[in-house]
Coordinates of N, CA and C in Angstrom, one line a residue:
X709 N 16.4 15.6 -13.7 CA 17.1 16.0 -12.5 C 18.5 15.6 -12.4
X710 N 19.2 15.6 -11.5 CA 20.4 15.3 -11.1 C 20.5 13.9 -10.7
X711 N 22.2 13.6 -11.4 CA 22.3 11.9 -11.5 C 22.4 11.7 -9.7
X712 N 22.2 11.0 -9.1 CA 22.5 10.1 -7.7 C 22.9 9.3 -7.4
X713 N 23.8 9.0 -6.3 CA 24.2 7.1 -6.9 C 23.3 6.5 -6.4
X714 N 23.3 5.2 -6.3 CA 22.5 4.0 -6.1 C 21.9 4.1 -5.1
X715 N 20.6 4.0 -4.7 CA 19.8 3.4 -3.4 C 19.3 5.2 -3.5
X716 N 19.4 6.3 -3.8 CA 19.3 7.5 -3.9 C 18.7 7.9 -5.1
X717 N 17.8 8.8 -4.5 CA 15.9 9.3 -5.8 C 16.8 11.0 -5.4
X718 N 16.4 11.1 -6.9 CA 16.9 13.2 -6.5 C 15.5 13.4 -6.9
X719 N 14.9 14.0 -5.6 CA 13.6 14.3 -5.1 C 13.2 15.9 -5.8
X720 N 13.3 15.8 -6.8 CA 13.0 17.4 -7.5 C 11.9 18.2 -6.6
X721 N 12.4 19.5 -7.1 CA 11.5 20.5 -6.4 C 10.7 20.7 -7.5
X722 N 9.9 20.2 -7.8 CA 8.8 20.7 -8.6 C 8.5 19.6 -9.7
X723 N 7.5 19.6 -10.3 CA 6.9 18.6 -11.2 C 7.7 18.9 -12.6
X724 N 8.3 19.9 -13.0 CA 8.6 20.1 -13.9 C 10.2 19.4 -14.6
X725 N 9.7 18.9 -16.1 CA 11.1 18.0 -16.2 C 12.4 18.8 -15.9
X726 N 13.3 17.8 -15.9 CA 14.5 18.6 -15.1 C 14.3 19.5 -14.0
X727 N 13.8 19.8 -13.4 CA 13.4 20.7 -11.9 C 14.9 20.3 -11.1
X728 N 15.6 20.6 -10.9 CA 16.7 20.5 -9.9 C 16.1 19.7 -8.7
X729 N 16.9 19.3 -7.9 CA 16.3 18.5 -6.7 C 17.6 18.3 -5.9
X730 N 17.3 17.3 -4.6 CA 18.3 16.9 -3.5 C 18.5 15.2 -3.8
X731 N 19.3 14.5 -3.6 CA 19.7 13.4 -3.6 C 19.2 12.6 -2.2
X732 N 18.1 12.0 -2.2 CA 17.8 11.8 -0.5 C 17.5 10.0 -0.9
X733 N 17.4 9.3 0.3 CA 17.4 8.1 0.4 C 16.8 7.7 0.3
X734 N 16.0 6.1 -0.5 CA 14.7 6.0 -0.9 C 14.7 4.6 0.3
X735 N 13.5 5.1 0.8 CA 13.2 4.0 2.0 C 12.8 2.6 1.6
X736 N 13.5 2.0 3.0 CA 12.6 0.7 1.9 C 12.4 0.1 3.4
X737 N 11.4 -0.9 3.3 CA 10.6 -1.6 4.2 C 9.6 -0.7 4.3
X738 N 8.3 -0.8 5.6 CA 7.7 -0.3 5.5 C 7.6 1.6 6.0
X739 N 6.7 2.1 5.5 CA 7.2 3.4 5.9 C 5.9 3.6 7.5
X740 N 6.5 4.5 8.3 CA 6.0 4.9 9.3 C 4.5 5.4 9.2
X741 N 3.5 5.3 10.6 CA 2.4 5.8 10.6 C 2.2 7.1 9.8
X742 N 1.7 7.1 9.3 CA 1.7 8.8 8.7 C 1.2 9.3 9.8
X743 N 1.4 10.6 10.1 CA 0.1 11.8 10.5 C -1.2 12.1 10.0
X744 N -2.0 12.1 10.8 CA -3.3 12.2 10.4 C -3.1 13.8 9.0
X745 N -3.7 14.1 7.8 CA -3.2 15.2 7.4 C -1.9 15.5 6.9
X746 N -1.1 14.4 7.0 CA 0.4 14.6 6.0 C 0.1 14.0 5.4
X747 N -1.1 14.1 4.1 CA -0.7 13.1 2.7 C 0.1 14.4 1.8
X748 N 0.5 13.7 0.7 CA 1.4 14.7 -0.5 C 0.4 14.4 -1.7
X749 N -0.1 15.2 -2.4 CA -0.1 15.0 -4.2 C 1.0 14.9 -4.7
X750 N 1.6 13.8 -5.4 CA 2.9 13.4 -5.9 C 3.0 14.1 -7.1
X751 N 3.6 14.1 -8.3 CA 4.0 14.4 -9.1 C 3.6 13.3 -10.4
X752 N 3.2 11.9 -9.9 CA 2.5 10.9 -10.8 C 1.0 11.0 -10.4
X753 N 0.3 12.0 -10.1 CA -0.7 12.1 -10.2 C -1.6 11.5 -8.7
X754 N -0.9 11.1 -8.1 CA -1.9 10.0 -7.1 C -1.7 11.2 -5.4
X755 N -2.4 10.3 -5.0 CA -2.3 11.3 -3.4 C -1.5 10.3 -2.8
X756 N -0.3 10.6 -1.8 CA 0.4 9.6 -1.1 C 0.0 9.9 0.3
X757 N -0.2 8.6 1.3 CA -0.5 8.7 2.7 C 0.4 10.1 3.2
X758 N 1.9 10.1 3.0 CA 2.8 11.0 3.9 C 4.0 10.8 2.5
X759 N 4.9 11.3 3.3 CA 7.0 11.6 2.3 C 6.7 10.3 2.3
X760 N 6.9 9.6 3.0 CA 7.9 8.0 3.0 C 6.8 7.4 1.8
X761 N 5.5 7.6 1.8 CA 4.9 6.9 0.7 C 5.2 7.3 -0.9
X762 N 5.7 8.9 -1.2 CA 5.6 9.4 -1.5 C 7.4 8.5 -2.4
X763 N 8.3 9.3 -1.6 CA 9.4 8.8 -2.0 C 9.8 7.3 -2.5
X764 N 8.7 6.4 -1.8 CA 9.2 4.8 -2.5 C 8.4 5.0 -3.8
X765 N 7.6 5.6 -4.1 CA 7.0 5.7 -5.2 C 7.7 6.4 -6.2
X766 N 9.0 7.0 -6.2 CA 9.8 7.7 -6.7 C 9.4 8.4 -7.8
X767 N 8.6 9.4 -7.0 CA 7.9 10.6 -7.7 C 8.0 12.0 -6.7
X768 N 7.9 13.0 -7.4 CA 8.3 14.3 -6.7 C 7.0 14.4 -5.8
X769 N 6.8 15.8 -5.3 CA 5.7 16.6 -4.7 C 5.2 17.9 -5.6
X770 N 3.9 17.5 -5.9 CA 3.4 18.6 -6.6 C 2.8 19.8 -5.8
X771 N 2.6 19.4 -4.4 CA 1.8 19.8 -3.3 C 1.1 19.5 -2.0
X772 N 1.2 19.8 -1.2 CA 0.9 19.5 0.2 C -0.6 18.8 0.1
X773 N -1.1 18.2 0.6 CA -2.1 17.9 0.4 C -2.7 16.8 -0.4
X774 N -3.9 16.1 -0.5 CA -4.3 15.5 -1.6 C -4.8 15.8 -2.7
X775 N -4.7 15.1 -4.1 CA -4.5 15.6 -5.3 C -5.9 15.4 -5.9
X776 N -6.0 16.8 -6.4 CA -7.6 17.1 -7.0 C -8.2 15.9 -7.7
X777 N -9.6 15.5 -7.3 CA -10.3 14.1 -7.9 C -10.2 14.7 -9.9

């Protein structure tokens, strides 16, 4: 993906290497309640609660939802 400066994850659109992406802020402390039904399948394979779990993990979105057992 694309270089970012510091404290900044470029959030690719898609699982695929180099996928182009946005430069967004990688949270830190804890991340907010999720919504009931906002988990992500990441891009490392795992299901994340919501984004903010998603993003400190600094891995993309492969898709809405949780990720096939």
């Amino acid at each position: 993906g694309k270089a970012c400066k510091t404290g900044l994850f470029c959030d690719p659109a898609g699982c695929n290497p180099g996928a182009a992406g946005t430069c967004v802020a990688v949270p830190t402390g804890a991340c907010p309640m999720p919504l009931p039904g906002s988990s992500v399948c990441g891009c490392d394979g795992k299901t994340h609660a919501g984004p903010c779990e998603r993003l400190k993990a600094l891995t993309g979105k492969a898709k809405e939802g949780p990720c096939a057992p």
